[in-house]
Tab-separated table of C-alpha atoms in Angstrom:
chain	number	residue	atom	x	y	z
A	4	LEU	CA	31.519	-27.719	21.822
A	5	ALA	CA	29.913	-31.141	22.333
A	6	GLU	CA	27.011	-30.251	20.024
A	7	VAL	CA	29.397	-29.066	17.296
A	8	LEU	CA	31.499	-32.219	17.608
A	9	ARG	CA	28.365	-34.375	17.552
A	10	SER	CA	27.249	-32.693	14.329
A	11	GLU	CA	30.657	-32.865	12.681
A	12	LEU	CA	31.114	-36.531	13.578
A	13	ALA	CA	27.548	-37.620	12.751
A	14	ALA	CA	28.684	-39.370	9.557
A	15	THR	CA	31.287	-41.420	11.435
A	16	ARG	CA	30.983	-44.200	13.985
A	17	VAL	CA	31.984	-41.757	16.746
A	18	SER	CA	29.235	-40.967	19.240
A	19	VAL	CA	29.551	-37.754	21.240
A	20	HIS	CA	27.807	-37.263	24.588
A	21	LEU	CA	27.812	-34.455	27.133
A	22	ALA	CA	28.484	-35.328	30.779
A	23	LEU	CA	27.812	-32.744	33.477
A	24	PRO	CA	29.014	-34.303	36.721
A	25	PRO	CA	27.912	-32.683	39.967
A	26	GLY	CA	30.146	-31.926	42.931
A	27	MET	CA	31.712	-35.181	44.100
A	28	ALA	CA	33.308	-36.171	47.380
A	29	THR	CA	36.920	-36.196	46.166
A	30	PRO	CA	40.154	-34.555	47.350
A	31	GLY	CA	40.074	-32.383	44.208
A	32	PHE	CA	36.597	-31.106	45.068
A	33	ASP	CA	37.714	-30.321	48.622
A	34	LYS	CA	40.624	-28.306	47.203
A	35	GLU	CA	38.293	-26.535	44.747
A	36	ASN	CA	35.919	-25.579	47.577
A	37	ALA	CA	38.794	-24.150	49.596
A	38	GLU	CA	39.889	-21.942	46.681
A	39	LYS	CA	36.652	-20.898	44.986
A	40	PRO	CA	35.340	-17.347	45.343
A	41	ARG	CA	33.058	-16.550	48.248
A	42	VAL	CA	30.101	-15.802	45.964
A	43	THR	CA	30.429	-19.195	44.260
A	44	ARG	CA	30.367	-20.881	47.664
A	45	ALA	CA	27.246	-18.874	48.509
A	46	ILE	CA	25.473	-19.899	45.285
A	47	GLU	CA	26.395	-23.552	45.796
A	48	ALA	CA	25.454	-23.601	49.497
A	49	GLY	CA	23.191	-26.539	50.246
A	50	GLU	CA	23.998	-28.376	47.011
A	51	PRO	CA	24.471	-32.099	47.600
A	52	THR	CA	27.880	-33.688	47.246
A	53	HIS	CA	27.709	-37.006	45.392
A	54	GLN	CA	29.814	-40.118	45.716
A	55	PRO	CA	32.023	-40.741	42.658
A	56	GLU	CA	30.728	-44.299	42.339
A	57	SER	CA	27.091	-43.162	42.089
A	58	VAL	CA	28.007	-40.484	39.525
A	59	ALA	CA	29.899	-43.060	37.436
A	60	ALA	CA	26.945	-45.491	37.614
A	61	ALA	CA	24.496	-42.762	36.536
A	62	LEU	CA	26.762	-41.742	33.659
A	63	LEU	CA	27.163	-45.334	32.469
A	64	SER	CA	23.404	-45.937	32.686
A	65	SER	CA	22.702	-42.768	30.721
A	66	LEU	CA	25.195	-43.714	28.015
A	67	GLN	CA	23.735	-47.209	27.746
A	68	ARG	CA	20.279	-45.690	27.180
A	69	GLY	CA	21.711	-43.482	24.418
A	70	HIS	CA	21.182	-40.141	26.125
A	71	TYR	CA	23.132	-37.271	24.608
A	72	ALA	CA	23.372	-35.192	27.812
A	73	CYS	CA	23.825	-36.681	31.261
A	74	ALA	CA	23.477	-34.853	34.559
A	75	CYS	CA	24.977	-37.878	36.332
A	76	GLY	CA	22.201	-38.325	38.879
A	77	ASP	CA	21.886	-34.733	40.086
A	78	PHE	CA	18.311	-33.416	39.998
A	79	GLY	CA	19.263	-29.730	39.733
A	80	LEU	CA	21.726	-30.369	36.913
A	81	GLY	CA	19.063	-32.494	35.232
A	82	LEU	CA	16.751	-29.476	35.188
A	83	LEU	CA	19.524	-27.305	33.749
A	84	VAL	CA	20.244	-29.895	31.055
A	85	ARG	CA	16.591	-30.004	30.038
A	86	ALA	CA	16.181	-26.222	30.166
A	87	GLY	CA	19.333	-25.495	28.203
A	88	SER	CA	19.253	-28.269	25.632
A	89	GLY	CA	18.130	-26.041	22.784
A	90	LEU	CA	18.378	-28.043	19.578
A	91	ALA	CA	20.507	-30.797	21.104
A	92	PRO	CA	19.255	-34.357	20.625
A	93	ARG	CA	16.608	-35.443	23.111
A	94	THR	CA	15.888	-39.021	24.028
A	95	THR	CA	13.107	-38.017	26.391
A	96	PHE	CA	11.277	-35.726	23.971
A	97	TRP	CA	7.715	-36.171	25.303
A	98	ARG	CA	8.780	-35.940	28.936
A	99	ASP	CA	10.757	-32.792	28.149
A	100	LEU	CA	7.816	-31.326	26.237
A	101	VAL	CA	5.562	-31.772	29.263
A	102	LEU	CA	8.165	-30.602	31.797
A	103	LEU	CA	9.597	-27.558	29.976
A	104	PRO	CA	6.942	-25.062	31.155
A	105	PHE	CA	7.586	-26.097	34.759
A	106	ILE	CA	11.336	-26.069	34.238
A	107	ALA	CA	11.097	-22.516	32.876
A	108	ILE	CA	9.301	-21.386	36.038
A	109	ILE	CA	11.753	-23.190	38.322
A	110	GLY	CA	14.674	-21.852	36.279
A	111	ALA	CA	13.404	-18.285	36.566
A	112	PHE	CA	13.207	-18.692	40.340
A	113	TYR	CA	16.755	-20.053	40.548
A	114	ARG	CA	18.130	-17.355	38.220
A	115	ARG	CA	16.635	-14.631	40.454
A	116	MET	CA	18.000	-16.348	43.555
A	117	TRP	CA	21.502	-16.638	42.060
A	118	ASP	CA	21.452	-13.018	40.825
A	119	PHE	CA	20.332	-11.849	44.278
A	120	THR	CA	23.183	-13.807	45.874
A	121	VAL	CA	25.739	-12.249	43.517
A	122	ARG	CA	24.396	-8.704	44.027
A	123	ARG	CA	24.308	-9.169	47.794
A	124	ASP	CA	27.896	-10.412	47.800
A	125	ALA	CA	29.073	-7.642	45.464
A	126	SER	CA	27.595	-5.046	47.833
A	127	ARG	CA	29.915	-6.128	50.639
A	128	GLU	CA	32.715	-3.637	51.215
A	129	ASP	CA	35.540	-6.015	50.410
A	130	ALA	CA	33.814	-7.783	47.505
A	131	VAL	CA	35.050	-5.737	44.569
A	132	GLU	CA	38.643	-5.637	45.754
A	133	LYS	CA	39.016	-9.257	46.875
A	134	GLU	CA	36.359	-11.328	45.114
A	135	TYR	CA	35.883	-9.591	41.767
A	136	PRO	CA	39.336	-8.663	40.447
A	137	VAL	CA	38.144	-8.403	36.825
A	138	LEU	CA	35.266	-6.137	37.845
A	139	ASN	CA	37.683	-4.115	39.976
A	140	GLU	CA	39.970	-3.528	36.979
A	141	ALA	CA	36.994	-2.623	34.773
A	142	LEU	CA	35.755	-0.130	37.355
A	143	LYS	CA	39.191	1.459	37.604
A	144	SER	CA	39.400	1.691	33.821
A	145	THR	CA	35.887	3.124	33.558
A	146	GLU	CA	36.629	5.618	36.316
A	147	ALA	CA	39.821	6.722	34.560
A	148	THR	CA	38.009	7.057	31.226
A	149	PHE	CA	35.170	8.966	32.874
A	150	ASN	CA	37.608	11.275	34.669
A	151	ASP	CA	39.500	11.888	31.403
A	152	ALA	CA	36.225	12.749	29.672
A	153	LEU	CA	35.266	15.151	32.478
A	154	GLN	CA	38.684	16.786	32.315
A	155	ALA	CA	38.449	17.169	28.521
A	156	ALA	CA	34.975	18.684	28.834
A	157	ASP	CA	36.198	21.035	31.548
A	158	ASP	CA	39.175	22.096	29.404
A	159	THR	CA	36.877	22.740	26.451
A	160	LEU	CA	34.558	24.893	28.562
A	161	LYS	CA	37.493	26.938	29.895
A	162	ARG	CA	38.573	27.933	26.363
C-alpha cells in the first residue's frame, strides 16, 4: 500500500514512508502478547522488546535522512526491509547491493526456522482445534467434500 501511495503521490509535495516498528514495551504490546496465538509467541521468542522512545528516535532519524522504509532500530526488521524491498526506493543502494546475497542466506535460514516452528506447533494434538481455527474449518470442509466424493464413487460402482 505504501509503495502504491508513494507512486500515486509522486507528483505532489506529499512524501510517503513505510515504518515497521518492532515490539515495544507498552501496555498494548503486553495485551497483544497475552492474546496472540501460541505459534506466534513461539516464532517471536527471544525477540527484543524496544523502548518507545528509542523507536521514535530511530524513526525520526530515518525520516530526516530521507529513507523510504524504516525498521525503527530493529536489526531483524532491518534485514527484512532490505530483503523485501523489491522495487521500492533505496537510499542505501550500494550497501544493499553488497548485503543482499548475505541477507538472502540469512533469510532462508530464518524462513526454515519459522516454518519448522509452525509445523512443530501444528503437530501438537490441540493445535488444529485451538490455535488454527481457519485451518480446522478448511480441514472439516475438505473432509466433508472428500467423503461426499467417496460416497458418490461408491454409489456409482454399486449401479
